[in-house]
Amino acid sequence: MGRVGLAVAMGCAAATCSIAAVLVGRRVKSWRRWGRAVGVLREFEEGCATPIGRLRQVVDAMVVEMHAGLASDGGSKLKMLLTFVDRLPDGKEEGIYYAIDLGGANVRVLRVQLGGKRSMILGHEGESNPVPRNLLTNSTVELFDLVAMTLKHFVEKDENGHKLVVEKTKELGFTFSFPVKQKSVSSGVLIKWTKGLFIEDTVGRDVTQCLEEALARRGLNMRVTVLVNDTVGALALGHYYDKDTVAAVIIGAGTNACYVERTDAIIKCQGLLTNSGGMVINMEWGNFWSSHLPRTPYDIALDDESQNRNEQGFEKLISGMYLGDVARRVLYKMALESDVFGDAIGGLSTPFALSTPMMAAMHEDESPDLREVARILEETMQVLVPLKTRKLVVRVCDIVTRRAARLAAAGIVGILKKMGRDGSGGAPTGRTKSKTRRSVVAVEGGLYAGYTLFREYLNEAIREILGEQVSRNVVLRITEDGSGQRLNRDSCRQSQTVRIVAGLETFSNIDCAFVLQVIFLYY
């Protein structure tokens, strides 16, 4: 019995050791797989690093490209387009104005009655209608016929309600949020489509003419008196409320910026004269690029698979259209390198399955067990993960967001530096000490207005780059809903004097995507 018992005991011990060895082996493999996931995260974080030195290099690169774009067409990735807007609204505008916005997936129309300095907005009405997906790639005639019909229905309904004179030609502001080379304040040629639209026969055509031809086909007695980009509208709205507003930036699904430039600095248009000595420049900064921008293999893959490869490089790093997919690509790489997402990783392989709003919701989940992260991953990616993996996901979202916000901040400082408003130059000579001027930048777009952590990272980077003293004189002011909201404000009290007009900051009953509009009138 003793020998048998000993043999049994030894067998049990051997089995226990074998089981323990298997368990330890599995644990080691699990640690290694987790380590690979963490390694992917660390490599991505290093690739996205935006130390203050790099941000200042981006600032300087932006200034260089701005100078190049002002010197000649095609001389820079920045188009630096002339808008022929040389004056901004001051709040004295009055009258009834119409505006229409075509900026992507929706057509928006607006009617505003302005009452001048004291009463400002006396009344407003607006509508927003989706553009059928098939019209986003069909023909110019079909797209602009839809725009004209939308406006016709709105105006006729308005006329029935207000008994307006049908015979009188109505003035119309046209916000067209795509790259356009303007020929005048009311006309411009489409350079290229963005935001998922691609109608080949529109490129190279005057979009105002396309709209007015459609209006004529629908029997509408209206003429376009101003053609503007939504970013220019945001600047007009900002200036309407604060005369220190000198630039505007949109950071939403897409991104762009504009600012007021001295006419003598616009070298590619020598001899350009304006009454104010300045002109609003539409930068089209989404196409900005510099070797100093931190780009990872995930960004390169996204660009390679996009419809506009090697274009809109800055936009692909900072705008809402792309941030969610960058995060998804990193998570997918983690899933391939480890088992942190288990076997169900199919959802992670689908391009744009993770939108930026979803990413933001996960990033800002403050619940102890990250319930919102778990819900979004389960519902959109069909994956169930433990808490430690959810924390990893949040970290990825943070890296993507922080890089985007800090690069956007560098772009804004670049504009201020070009204008001599960053505290680095332009100081008066003599005994008078330099005094940094107050500079207001109107900021529009859900990424900045609605994403708290993005906004905090951007504001923090502005302070880092400029320093506490100078940054106190820089104000980033959110303009509620640019499009139709800031729609109208009119202009021009003197013959041949063009003054831009923007709308207000809160049109609560209008689609929140309404891109800003403006109206110029010649009296």
PDB file of N, CA and C in Angstrom, residues 245-290:
ATOM      1  N   THR A 245     -13.010  90.458 -34.518  1.00  0.00           N
ATOM      2  CA  THR A 245     -12.928  89.162 -35.192  1.00  0.00           C
ATOM      3  C   THR A 245     -12.154  89.312 -36.490  1.00  0.00           C
ATOM      4  N   VAL A 246     -11.040  88.578 -36.598  1.00  0.00           N
ATOM      5  CA  VAL A 246     -10.151  88.733 -37.749  1.00  0.00           C
ATOM      6  C   VAL A 246      -9.993  87.450 -38.561  1.00  0.00           C
ATOM      7  N   ALA A 247     -10.499  86.337 -38.045  1.00  0.00           N
ATOM      8  CA  ALA A 247     -10.358  85.063 -38.743  1.00  0.00           C
ATOM      9  C   ALA A 247     -11.492  84.139 -38.331  1.00  0.00           C
ATOM     10  N   ALA A 248     -11.696  83.101 -39.116  1.00  0.00           N
ATOM     11  CA  ALA A 248     -12.715  82.098 -38.788  1.00  0.00           C
ATOM     12  C   ALA A 248     -12.195  80.728 -39.173  1.00  0.00           C
ATOM     13  N   VAL A 249     -12.535  79.752 -38.372  1.00  0.00           N
ATOM     14  CA  VAL A 249     -12.114  78.373 -38.607  1.00  0.00           C
ATOM     15  C   VAL A 249     -13.320  77.464 -38.437  1.00  0.00           C
ATOM     16  N   ILE A 250     -13.483  76.538 -39.353  1.00  0.00           N
ATOM     17  CA  ILE A 250     -14.513  75.514 -39.210  1.00  0.00           C
ATOM     18  C   ILE A 250     -13.812  74.195 -38.933  1.00  0.00           C
ATOM     19  N   ILE A 251     -14.218  73.549 -37.847  1.00  0.00           N
ATOM     20  CA  ILE A 251     -13.665  72.237 -37.492  1.00  0.00           C
ATOM     21  C   ILE A 251     -14.843  71.323 -37.186  1.00  0.00           C
ATOM     22  N   GLY A 252     -15.329  70.684 -38.210  1.00  0.00           N
ATOM     23  CA  GLY A 252     -16.457  69.774 -38.064  1.00  0.00           C
ATOM     24  C   GLY A 252     -16.161  68.514 -38.853  1.00  0.00           C
ATOM     25  N   ALA A 253     -17.116  68.098 -39.700  1.00  0.00           N
ATOM     26  CA  ALA A 253     -16.860  66.944 -40.565  1.00  0.00           C
ATOM     27  C   ALA A 253     -15.682  67.244 -41.490  1.00  0.00           C
ATOM     28  N   GLY A 254     -15.649  68.483 -41.983  1.00  0.00           N
ATOM     29  CA  GLY A 254     -14.508  68.965 -42.745  1.00  0.00           C
ATOM     30  C   GLY A 254     -13.866  70.111 -41.994  1.00  0.00           C
ATOM     31  N   THR A 255     -12.908  70.771 -42.616  1.00  0.00           N
ATOM     32  CA  THR A 255     -12.253  71.889 -41.942  1.00  0.00           C
ATOM     33  C   THR A 255     -11.757  72.899 -42.967  1.00  0.00           C
ATOM     34  N   ASN A 256     -11.779  74.160 -42.583  1.00  0.00           N
ATOM     35  CA  ASN A 256     -11.295  75.234 -43.435  1.00  0.00           C
ATOM     36  C   ASN A 256     -11.059  76.464 -42.574  1.00  0.00           C
ATOM     37  N   ALA A 257     -10.426  77.472 -43.153  1.00  0.00           N
ATOM     38  CA  ALA A 257     -10.171  78.712 -42.427  1.00  0.00           C
ATOM     39  C   ALA A 257     -10.124  79.874 -43.403  1.00  0.00           C
ATOM     40  N   CYS A 258     -10.424  81.066 -42.891  1.00  0.00           N
ATOM     41  CA  CYS A 258     -10.283  82.291 -43.672  1.00  0.00           C
ATOM     42  C   CYS A 258      -9.872  83.410 -42.732  1.00  0.00           C
ATOM     43  N   TYR A 259      -9.385  84.485 -43.300  1.00  0.00           N
ATOM     44  CA  TYR A 259      -8.933  85.611 -42.479  1.00  0.00           C
ATOM     45  C   TYR A 259      -8.890  86.855 -43.350  1.00  0.00           C
ATOM     46  N   VAL A 260      -8.690  88.005 -42.719  1.00  0.00           N
ATOM     47  CA  VAL A 260      -8.607  89.269 -43.449  1.00  0.00           C
ATOM     48  C   VAL A 260      -7.146  89.583 -43.745  1.00  0.00           C
ATOM     49  N   GLU A 261      -6.815  89.696 -45.025  1.00  0.00           N
ATOM     50  CA  GLU A 261      -5.442  89.953 -45.461  1.00  0.00           C
ATOM     51  C   GLU A 261      -5.331  91.360 -46.050  1.00  0.00           C
ATOM     52  N   ARG A 262      -4.172  91.989 -45.910  1.00  0.00           N
ATOM     53  CA  ARG A 262      -3.901  93.264 -46.550  1.00  0.00           C
ATOM     54  C   ARG A 262      -3.826  93.059 -48.065  1.00  0.00           C
ATOM     55  N   THR A 263      -4.425  93.933 -48.820  1.00  0.00           N
ATOM     56  CA  THR A 263      -4.417  93.753 -50.278  1.00  0.00           C
ATOM     57  C   THR A 263      -3.010  93.855 -50.854  1.00  0.00           C
ATOM     58  N   ASP A 264      -2.136  94.640 -50.232  1.00  0.00           N
ATOM     59  CA  ASP A 264      -0.771  94.756 -50.775  1.00  0.00           C
ATOM     60  C   ASP A 264       0.047  93.494 -50.550  1.00  0.00           C
ATOM     61  N   ALA A 265      -0.465  92.570 -49.713  1.00  0.00           N
ATOM     62  CA  ALA A 265       0.232  91.306 -49.483  1.00  0.00           C
ATOM     63  C   ALA A 265      -0.223  90.222 -50.460  1.00  0.00           C
ATOM     64  N   ILE A 266      -1.252  90.511 -51.257  1.00  0.00           N
ATOM     65  CA  ILE A 266      -1.770  89.535 -52.221  1.00  0.00           C
ATOM     66  C   ILE A 266      -1.016  89.751 -53.529  1.00  0.00           C
ATOM     67  N   ILE A 267       0.178  89.216 -53.606  1.00  0.00           N
ATOM     68  CA  ILE A 267       1.096  89.480 -54.714  1.00  0.00           C
ATOM     69  C   ILE A 267       0.554  88.929 -56.032  1.00  0.00           C
ATOM     70  N   LYS A 268      -0.167  87.819 -56.002  1.00  0.00           N
ATOM     71  CA  LYS A 268      -0.641  87.212 -57.250  1.00  0.00           C
ATOM     72  C   LYS A 268      -1.725  88.053 -57.930  1.00  0.00           C
ATOM     73  N   CYS A 269      -2.175  89.079 -57.243  1.00  0.00           N
ATOM     74  CA  CYS A 269      -3.172  89.958 -57.832  1.00  0.00           C
ATOM     75  C   CYS A 269      -2.724  91.402 -57.637  1.00  0.00           C
ATOM     76  N   GLN A 270      -1.606  91.750 -58.236  1.00  0.00           N
ATOM     77  CA  GLN A 270      -1.023  93.070 -58.063  1.00  0.00           C
ATOM     78  C   GLN A 270      -1.961  94.160 -58.587  1.00  0.00           C
ATOM     79  N   GLY A 271      -1.984  95.261 -57.874  1.00  0.00           N
ATOM     80  CA  GLY A 271      -2.851  96.355 -58.271  1.00  0.00           C
ATOM     81  C   GLY A 271      -4.263  96.235 -57.743  1.00  0.00           C
ATOM     82  N   LEU A 272      -4.516  95.187 -56.961  1.00  0.00           N
ATOM     83  CA  LEU A 272      -5.849  94.998 -56.388  1.00  0.00           C
ATOM     84  C   LEU A 272      -6.144  96.125 -55.392  1.00  0.00           C
ATOM     85  N   LEU A 273      -7.250  96.804 -55.599  1.00  0.00           N
ATOM     86  CA  LEU A 273      -7.627  97.912 -54.723  1.00  0.00           C
ATOM     87  C   LEU A 273      -8.978  97.642 -54.076  1.00  0.00           C
ATOM     88  N   THR A 274      -9.072  97.924 -52.801  1.00  0.00           N
ATOM     89  CA  THR A 274     -10.339  97.833 -52.094  1.00  0.00           C
ATOM     90  C   THR A 274     -10.489  99.076 -51.231  1.00  0.00           C
ATOM     91  N   ASN A 275     -11.716  99.402 -50.905  1.00  0.00           N
ATOM     92  CA  ASN A 275     -11.961 100.585 -50.083  1.00  0.00           C
ATOM     93  C   ASN A 275     -11.397 100.430 -48.673  1.00  0.00           C
ATOM     94  N   SER A 276     -11.364  99.202 -48.190  1.00  0.00           N
ATOM     95  CA  SER A 276     -10.914  98.971 -46.820  1.00  0.00           C
ATOM     96  C   SER A 276      -9.420  98.692 -46.717  1.00  0.00           C
ATOM     97  N   GLY A 277      -8.782  98.395 -47.856  1.00  0.00           N
ATOM     98  CA  GLY A 277      -7.367  98.041 -47.835  1.00  0.00           C
ATOM     99  C   GLY A 277      -7.116  96.597 -47.484  1.00  0.00           C
ATOM    100  N   GLY A 278      -8.198  95.811 -47.369  1.00  0.00           N
ATOM    101  CA  GLY A 278      -8.060  94.402 -47.040  1.00  0.00           C
ATOM    102  C   GLY A 278      -9.049  93.556 -47.807  1.00  0.00           C
ATOM    103  N   MET A 279      -8.861  92.245 -47.746  1.00  0.00           N
ATOM    104  CA  MET A 279      -9.789  91.322 -48.385  1.00  0.00           C
ATOM    105  C   MET A 279      -9.783  90.006 -47.622  1.00  0.00           C
ATOM    106  N   VAL A 280     -10.946  89.397 -47.534  1.00  0.00           N
ATOM    107  CA  VAL A 280     -11.036  88.088 -46.884  1.00  0.00           C
ATOM    108  C   VAL A 280     -10.459  87.033 -47.824  1.00  0.00           C
ATOM    109  N   ILE A 281      -9.554  86.230 -47.307  1.00  0.00           N
ATOM    110  CA  ILE A 281      -8.930  85.144 -48.071  1.00  0.00           C
ATOM    111  C   ILE A 281      -9.465  83.810 -47.571  1.00  0.00           C
ATOM    112  N   ASN A 282      -9.975  83.015 -48.500  1.00  0.00           N
ATOM    113  CA  ASN A 282     -10.413  81.657 -48.197  1.00  0.00           C
ATOM    114  C   ASN A 282      -9.214  80.730 -48.385  1.00  0.00           C
ATOM    115  N   MET A 283      -8.667  80.226 -47.292  1.00  0.00           N
ATOM    116  CA  MET A 283      -7.412  79.486 -47.356  1.00  0.00           C
ATOM    117  C   MET A 283      -7.549  78.094 -47.962  1.00  0.00           C
ATOM    118  N   GLU A 284      -8.701  77.457 -47.783  1.00  0.00           N
ATOM    119  CA  GLU A 284      -8.846  76.037 -48.109  1.00  0.00           C
ATOM    120  C   GLU A 284      -7.729  75.250 -47.421  1.00  0.00           C
ATOM    121  N   TRP A 285      -7.636  75.458 -46.106  1.00  0.00           N
ATOM    122  CA  TRP A 285      -6.489  74.919 -45.365  1.00  0.00           C
ATOM    123  C   TRP A 285      -6.554  73.408 -45.142  1.00  0.00           C
ATOM    124  N   GLY A 286      -7.659  72.784 -45.498  1.00  0.00           N
ATOM    125  CA  GLY A 286      -7.713  71.327 -45.384  1.00  0.00           C
ATOM    126  C   GLY A 286      -6.662  70.637 -46.226  1.00  0.00           C
ATOM    127  N   ASN A 287      -6.178  71.337 -47.264  1.00  0.00           N
ATOM    128  CA  ASN A 287      -5.179  70.765 -48.165  1.00  0.00           C
ATOM    129  C   ASN A 287      -3.742  71.078 -47.734  1.00  0.00           C
ATOM    130  N   PHE A 288      -3.596  71.782 -46.609  1.00  0.00           N
ATOM    131  CA  PHE A 288      -2.248  72.103 -46.104  1.00  0.00           C
ATOM    132  C   PHE A 288      -1.457  70.835 -45.833  1.00  0.00           C
ATOM    133  N   TRP A 289      -0.161  70.902 -46.134  1.00  0.00           N
ATOM    134  CA  TRP A 289       0.710  69.772 -45.790  1.00  0.00           C
ATOM    135  C   TRP A 289       2.110  70.259 -45.483  1.00  0.00           C
ATOM    136  N   SER A 290       2.761  69.541 -44.562  1.00  0.00           N
ATOM    137  CA  SER A 290       4.141  69.820 -44.197  1.00  0.00           C
ATOM    138  C   SER A 290       4.766  68.534 -43.682  1.00  0.00           C
TER     139      SER A 290
END
